mmCIF file of C-alpha atoms in Angstrom:
data_model
loop_
_atom_site.group_PDB
_atom_site.id
_atom_site.type_symbol
_atom_site.label_atom_id
_atom_site.label_comp_id
_atom_site.label_asym_id
_atom_site.label_seq_id
_atom_site.Cartn_x
_atom_site.Cartn_y
_atom_site.Cartn_z
ATOM 1 C CA UNK G 103 21.756 12.297 -6.156
ATOM 2 C CA UNK G 104 19.137 12.247 -3.435
ATOM 3 C CA UNK G 105 18.733 8.912 -1.716
ATOM 4 C CA UNK G 106 15.269 7.400 -1.951
ATOM 5 C CA UNK G 107 15.556 5.335 1.217
ATOM 6 C CA UNK G 108 16.293 6.834 4.622
ATOM 7 C CA UNK G 109 17.605 4.730 7.485
ATOM 8 C CA UNK G 110 16.755 4.860 11.189
ATOM 9 C CA UNK G 111 19.658 5.569 13.487
ATOM 10 C CA UNK G 112 20.126 3.252 16.431
ATOM 11 C CA UNK G 113 18.995 6.023 18.800
ATOM 12 C CA UNK G 114 15.846 6.710 16.817
ATOM 13 C CA UNK G 115 15.015 3.014 16.640
ATOM 14 C CA UNK G 116 15.485 2.693 20.381
ATOM 15 C CA UNK G 117 13.180 5.653 21.016
ATOM 16 C CA UNK G 118 10.455 4.146 18.856
ATOM 17 C CA UNK G 119 10.741 0.799 20.590
ATOM 18 C CA UNK G 120 10.636 2.438 24.028
ATOM 19 C CA UNK G 121 7.555 4.470 23.165
ATOM 20 C CA UNK G 122 5.760 1.382 21.951
ATOM 21 C CA UNK G 123 6.906 -0.741 24.943
ATOM 22 C CA UNK G 124 7.414 -3.640 22.568
ATOM 23 C CA UNK G 125 10.193 -6.123 22.031
ATOM 24 C CA UNK G 126 12.237 -5.589 18.831
ATOM 25 C CA UNK G 127 11.435 -7.898 15.955
ATOM 26 C CA UNK G 128 14.760 -9.616 15.349
ATOM 27 C CA UNK G 129 13.516 -11.189 12.131
ATOM 28 C CA UNK G 130 13.057 -7.867 10.344
ATOM 29 C CA UNK G 131 15.649 -5.388 9.157
ATOM 30 C CA UNK G 132 15.219 -1.631 9.510
ATOM 31 C CA UNK G 133 14.376 -1.288 5.826
ATOM 32 C CA UNK G 134 11.489 -3.735 6.107
ATOM 33 C CA UNK G 135 9.628 -1.505 8.570
ATOM 34 C CA UNK G 136 8.595 1.948 7.376
ATOM 35 C CA UNK G 137 8.201 4.618 10.065
ATOM 36 C CA UNK G 138 7.640 7.686 7.877
ATOM 37 C CA UNK G 139 5.561 8.450 4.798
ATOM 38 C CA UNK G 140 8.781 8.765 2.768
ATOM 39 C CA UNK G 141 10.045 5.355 3.863
ATOM 40 C CA UNK G 142 6.636 3.817 3.198
ATOM 41 C CA UNK G 143 6.625 5.230 -0.337
ATOM 42 C CA UNK G 144 10.154 3.955 -0.976
ATOM 43 C CA UNK G 145 9.315 0.472 0.253
ATOM 44 C CA UNK G 146 6.057 0.390 -1.677
ATOM 45 C CA UNK G 147 7.939 1.189 -4.873
ATOM 46 C CA UNK G 148 10.870 -1.140 -4.205
ATOM 47 C CA UNK G 149 11.763 -3.567 -6.971
ATOM 48 C CA UNK G 150 11.763 -7.289 -6.254
ATOM 49 C CA UNK G 151 15.403 -8.389 -6.038
ATOM 50 C CA UNK G 152 16.709 -11.490 -7.733
ATOM 51 C CA UNK G 153 19.740 -13.478 -6.601
ATOM 52 C CA UNK G 154 22.819 -13.341 -8.808
ATOM 53 C CA UNK G 155 23.550 -16.988 -8.003
ATOM 54 C CA UNK G 156 20.255 -18.014 -9.621
ATOM 55 C CA UNK G 157 21.142 -16.508 -13.001
ATOM 56 C CA UNK G 158 22.045 -18.724 -15.925
ATOM 57 C CA UNK G 159 24.299 -16.687 -18.172
ATOM 58 C CA UNK G 160 25.882 -17.369 -21.529
ATOM 59 C CA UNK G 161 28.941 -15.831 -23.136
ATOM 60 C CA UNK G 162 30.123 -12.325 -22.321
ATOM 61 C CA UNK G 163 30.379 -9.483 -24.822
ATOM 62 C CA UNK G 164 34.005 -8.986 -25.848
ATOM 63 C CA UNK G 165 34.893 -5.316 -26.364
ATOM 64 C CA UNK G 166 38.092 -3.312 -26.829
ATOM 65 C CA UNK G 167 39.011 -4.015 -23.170
ATOM 66 C CA UNK G 168 38.186 -7.720 -23.403
ATOM 67 C CA UNK G 169 35.190 -9.408 -21.800
ATOM 68 C CA UNK G 170 35.417 -7.344 -18.588
ATOM 69 C CA UNK G 171 35.796 -3.613 -17.924
ATOM 70 C CA UNK G 172 37.624 -2.455 -14.799
ATOM 71 C CA UNK G 173 37.668 1.022 -13.337
ATOM 72 C CA UNK G 174 37.576 3.202 -10.255
ATOM 73 C CA UNK G 175 34.742 4.996 -8.482
ATOM 74 C CA UNK G 176 36.335 8.268 -7.429
ATOM 75 C CA UNK G 177 35.895 11.960 -6.728
ATOM 76 C CA UNK G 178 38.181 14.900 -5.945
ATOM 77 C CA UNK G 179 39.004 13.379 -2.564
ATOM 78 C CA UNK G 180 40.375 10.161 -4.054
ATOM 79 C CA UNK G 181 39.422 6.632 -5.057
ATOM 80 C CA UNK G 182 36.608 5.046 -3.080
ATOM 81 C CA UNK G 183 36.032 1.725 -4.854
ATOM 82 C CA UNK G 184 37.075 -0.562 -7.656
ATOM 83 C CA UNK G 185 34.435 -1.710 -10.117
ATOM 84 C CA UNK G 186 34.632 -4.684 -12.465
ATOM 85 C CA UNK G 187 31.820 -5.061 -14.995
ATOM 86 C CA UNK G 188 30.725 -7.312 -17.826
ATOM 87 C CA UNK G 189 27.657 -7.882 -19.989
ATOM 88 C CA UNK G 190 26.431 -11.397 -20.765
ATOM 89 C CA UNK G 191 23.949 -12.978 -23.135
ATOM 90 C CA UNK G 192 21.444 -15.618 -21.986
ATOM 91 C CA UNK G 193 22.492 -19.198 -21.295
ATOM 92 C CA UNK G 194 23.012 -21.239 -24.439
ATOM 93 C CA UNK G 195 24.642 -18.429 -26.407
ATOM 94 C CA UNK G 196 28.300 -19.395 -26.819
ATOM 95 C CA UNK G 197 29.105 -16.121 -28.571
ATOM 96 C CA UNK G 198 27.644 -12.836 -27.370
ATOM 97 C CA UNK G 199 27.817 -10.397 -30.256
ATOM 98 C CA UNK G 200 25.073 -7.733 -30.396
ATOM 99 C CA UNK G 201 25.589 -7.486 -34.175
ATOM 100 C CA UNK G 202 24.434 -11.065 -34.677
ATOM 101 C CA UNK G 203 22.309 -11.660 -31.559
ATOM 102 C CA UNK G 204 18.605 -12.318 -32.206
ATOM 103 C CA UNK G 205 16.163 -9.463 -31.762
ATOM 104 C CA UNK G 206 14.847 -9.401 -28.203
ATOM 105 C CA UNK G 207 18.037 -10.761 -26.666
ATOM 106 C CA UNK G 208 18.219 -9.860 -22.967
ATOM 107 C CA UNK G 209 21.613 -8.595 -21.834
ATOM 108 C CA UNK G 210 22.672 -8.948 -18.189
ATOM 109 C CA UNK G 211 24.807 -6.077 -16.886
ATOM 110 C CA UNK G 212 26.950 -7.241 -13.963
ATOM 111 C CA UNK G 213 28.965 -4.953 -11.668
ATOM 112 C CA UNK G 214 31.281 -6.208 -8.914
ATOM 113 C CA UNK G 215 32.010 -3.327 -6.540
ATOM 114 C CA UNK G 216 34.956 -3.419 -4.114
ATOM 115 C CA UNK G 217 34.843 -0.615 -1.513
ATOM 116 C CA UNK G 218 38.387 0.685 -1.125
ATOM 117 C CA UNK G 219 40.181 -1.724 -3.427
ATOM 118 C CA UNK G 220 40.394 -5.335 -4.585
ATOM 119 C CA UNK G 221 44.020 -5.753 -3.581
ATOM 120 C CA UNK G 222 45.158 -6.130 -7.198
ATOM 121 C CA UNK G 223 47.799 -3.619 -8.188
ATOM 122 C CA UNK G 224 46.982 -3.758 -11.898
ATOM 123 C CA UNK G 225 43.227 -3.062 -11.712
ATOM 124 C CA UNK G 226 41.078 -0.183 -10.545
ATOM 125 C CA UNK G 227 42.309 1.548 -7.426
ATOM 126 C CA UNK G 228 44.728 -1.262 -6.657
ATOM 127 C CA UNK G 229 47.691 -0.500 -4.447
ATOM 128 C CA UNK G 230 47.401 3.194 -5.278
ATOM 129 C CA UNK G 231 44.100 3.698 -3.487
ATOM 130 C CA UNK G 232 44.318 7.130 -1.851
ATOM 131 C CA UNK G 233 40.929 7.504 -0.172
ATOM 132 C CA UNK G 234 40.226 6.980 3.495
ATOM 133 C CA UNK G 235 39.581 3.441 4.644
ATOM 134 C CA UNK G 236 35.967 2.706 3.705
ATOM 135 C CA UNK G 237 34.114 2.235 6.973
ATOM 136 C CA UNK G 238 30.592 2.483 5.580
ATOM 137 C CA UNK G 239 29.230 2.131 2.052
ATOM 138 C CA UNK G 240 25.477 2.632 1.832
ATOM 139 C CA UNK G 241 24.544 2.457 -1.851
ATOM 140 C CA UNK G 242 25.559 1.495 -5.360
ATOM 141 C CA UNK G 243 23.629 3.391 -7.997
ATOM 142 C CA UNK G 244 23.244 4.553 -11.574
ATOM 143 C CA UNK G 245 23.456 8.236 -12.440
ATOM 144 C CA UNK G 246 21.467 7.945 -15.694
ATOM 145 C CA UNK G 247 18.384 5.934 -16.696
ATOM 146 C CA UNK G 248 18.741 2.186 -17.193
ATOM 147 C CA UNK G 249 17.769 2.236 -20.865
ATOM 148 C CA UNK G 250 15.841 -0.835 -22.022
ATOM 149 C CA UNK G 251 15.387 -2.113 -18.449
ATOM 150 C CA UNK G 252 13.330 -5.315 -18.357
ATOM 151 C CA UNK G 253 12.386 -5.178 -14.683
ATOM 152 C CA UNK G 254 14.875 -7.891 -13.674
ATOM 153 C CA UNK G 255 17.426 -6.679 -11.135
ATOM 154 C CA UNK G 256 19.253 -8.022 -8.108
ATOM 155 C CA UNK G 257 22.493 -8.749 -6.314
ATOM 156 C CA UNK G 258 24.491 -11.586 -4.766
ATOM 157 C CA UNK G 259 22.650 -12.431 -1.574
ATOM 158 C CA UNK G 260 25.431 -14.768 -0.426
ATOM 159 C CA UNK G 261 27.997 -11.968 -0.737
ATOM 160 C CA UNK G 262 25.724 -9.575 1.142
ATOM 161 C CA UNK G 263 25.323 -12.127 3.921
ATOM 162 C CA UNK G 264 29.086 -12.695 4.120
ATOM 163 C CA UNK G 265 29.957 -9.003 4.088
ATOM 164 C CA UNK G 266 27.189 -7.530 6.220
ATOM 165 C CA UNK G 267 25.635 -10.346 8.220
ATOM 166 C CA UNK G 268 22.206 -11.952 8.668
ATOM 167 C CA UNK G 269 20.455 -8.615 9.246
ATOM 168 C CA UNK G 270 21.612 -7.295 5.866
ATOM 169 C CA UNK G 271 19.015 -5.828 3.538
ATOM 170 C CA UNK G 272 19.375 -4.341 0.070
ATOM 171 C CA UNK G 273 16.424 -2.304 -1.188
ATOM 172 C CA UNK G 274 16.383 -1.624 -4.930
ATOM 173 C CA UNK G 275 14.535 1.518 -5.963
ATOM 174 C CA UNK G 276 14.112 3.697 -9.026
ATOM 175 C CA UNK G 277 14.760 7.439 -9.281
ATOM 176 C CA UNK G 278 14.269 9.278 -12.568
ATOM 177 C CA UNK G 279 14.714 6.013 -14.465
ATOM 178 C CA UNK G 280 17.971 5.109 -12.689
ATOM 179 C CA UNK G 281 18.474 2.130 -10.371
ATOM 180 C CA UNK G 282 19.652 2.452 -6.759
ATOM 181 C CA UNK G 283 20.764 -0.466 -4.566
ATOM 182 C CA UNK G 284 20.534 0.861 -0.970
ATOM 183 C CA UNK G 285 22.511 -1.265 1.488
ATOM 184 C CA UNK G 286 21.582 -1.399 5.165
ATOM 185 C CA UNK G 287 23.083 -3.735 7.785
ATOM 186 C CA UNK G 288 20.160 -3.526 10.216
ATOM 187 C CA UNK G 289 20.501 -2.550 13.866
ATOM 188 C CA UNK G 290 22.734 -5.492 14.738
ATOM 189 C CA UNK G 291 24.609 -5.867 11.476
ATOM 190 C CA UNK G 292 28.082 -5.109 10.244
ATOM 191 C CA UNK G 293 28.708 -2.403 7.627
ATOM 192 C CA UNK G 294 29.449 -2.895 3.938
ATOM 193 C CA UNK G 295 33.060 -1.744 4.120
ATOM 194 C CA UNK G 296 36.654 -1.968 2.925
ATOM 195 C CA UNK G 297 37.517 -4.821 0.534
ATOM 196 C CA UNK G 298 34.102 -6.521 0.787
ATOM 197 C CA UNK G 299 32.956 -7.102 -2.807
ATOM 198 C CA UNK G 300 29.266 -7.112 -3.691
ATOM 199 C CA UNK G 301 27.884 -8.133 -7.072
ATOM 200 C CA UNK G 302 24.936 -6.206 -8.518
ATOM 201 C CA UNK G 303 23.090 -6.854 -11.783
ATOM 202 C CA UNK G 304 20.308 -5.563 -13.994
ATOM 203 C CA UNK G 305 18.905 -6.664 -17.342
ATOM 204 C CA UNK G 306 18.201 -4.722 -20.527
ATOM 205 C CA UNK G 307 17.031 -5.437 -24.049
ATOM 206 C CA UNK G 308 19.721 -3.031 -25.273
ATOM 207 C CA UNK G 309 23.415 -3.922 -25.627
ATOM 208 C CA UNK G 310 26.130 -1.648 -24.239
ATOM 209 C CA UNK G 311 27.341 1.213 -26.389
ATOM 210 C CA UNK G 312 30.578 1.312 -24.392
ATOM 211 C CA UNK G 313 31.821 2.304 -20.923
ATOM 212 C CA UNK G 314 30.300 5.499 -19.521
ATOM 213 C CA UNK G 315 30.756 7.311 -16.155
ATOM 214 C CA UNK G 316 27.240 6.531 -14.979
ATOM 215 C CA UNK G 317 27.824 4.371 -11.891
ATOM 216 C CA UNK G 318 28.513 5.522 -8.331
ATOM 217 C CA UNK G 319 28.976 4.428 -4.747
ATOM 218 C CA UNK G 320 27.915 6.294 -1.614
ATOM 219 C CA UNK G 321 30.739 5.633 0.846
ATOM 220 C CA UNK G 322 32.073 7.455 3.900
ATOM 221 C CA UNK G 323 29.273 10.019 3.433
ATOM 222 C CA UNK G 324 30.339 11.042 -0.065
ATOM 223 C CA UNK G 325 29.540 10.068 -3.655
ATOM 224 C CA UNK G 326 32.206 8.681 -5.962
ATOM 225 C CA UNK G 327 31.499 7.821 -9.593
ATOM 226 C CA UNK G 328 33.132 5.950 -12.438
ATOM 227 C CA UNK G 329 32.695 3.936 -15.645
ATOM 228 C CA UNK G 330 30.896 0.772 -16.596
ATOM 229 C CA UNK G 331 29.088 -0.714 -19.618
ATOM 230 C CA UNK G 332 26.025 1.332 -20.498
ATOM 231 C CA UNK G 333 23.409 1.134 -23.289
ATOM 232 C CA UNK G 334 22.812 4.022 -25.626
ATOM 233 C CA UNK G 335 19.526 5.917 -25.345
ATOM 234 C CA UNK G 336 17.182 4.488 -27.969
ATOM 235 C CA UNK G 337 13.757 5.737 -28.992
ATOM 236 C CA UNK G 338 11.117 3.952 -26.938
ATOM 237 C CA UNK G 339 13.592 2.688 -24.335
ATOM 238 C CA UNK G 340 14.585 5.877 -22.510
ATOM 239 C CA UNK G 341 12.340 5.404 -19.455
ATOM 240 C CA UNK G 342 14.714 3.031 -17.701
ATOM 241 C CA UNK G 343 13.276 1.511 -14.537
ATOM 242 C CA UNK G 344 10.174 3.711 -14.867
ATOM 243 C CA UNK G 345 9.082 1.560 -17.805
ATOM 244 C CA UNK G 346 6.656 -1.366 -17.336
ATOM 245 C CA UNK G 347 8.445 -4.613 -16.535
ATOM 246 C CA UNK G 348 9.033 -7.086 -19.361
ATOM 247 C CA UNK G 349 10.961 -9.580 -17.214
ATOM 248 C CA UNK G 350 10.161 -13.196 -17.946
#
């Protein structure tokens, strides 16, 4: 999948700064300053990110695998990340059952992504991880439209700060109805790398139909995909993140 956000290299950034004879703005990350028409378009269309820590969630949906689904983001070269996902109802709902949930219930899809592995032998990649050490992960993304998307989306800002540093920036964009969380450390930041979990979320008015191989990570300059809870395409809800926001 083509990335919608392109990053400046350190050399390119230095050249721009030299040409302008200006001091770098240490309060802004690379993704907050567009230098091409493509970057400007991506930033203009970026979705406002929420903070996972601000969410108030109720009970989780319990499926055949329990209340959480674990898996691996992989390709022919090996395993590149573990992923642990769950879907929760709003706060106040002690049981989250789509069969009995009121019409209009908003479901929060949560994905915890561990580049490389989560050091647990019995989940995901675990001790059997056979990919290269993850030195740079640049995006978590969906490979199909986010059916029923409400417009509410975000990530754990505290985790991003801990993993990547104060210059970290995550730009959330939409491509063909699918969500993309592009991760950039900024010119002075660390990389999102091996065993640094980040939590991403999005909200939908549709419950999951089951795990589907529709999630992916861009890491070490390759794409690796795997399963996670995903809603079934439903008439009137197929547009994903291209649909008007209904977030409250």
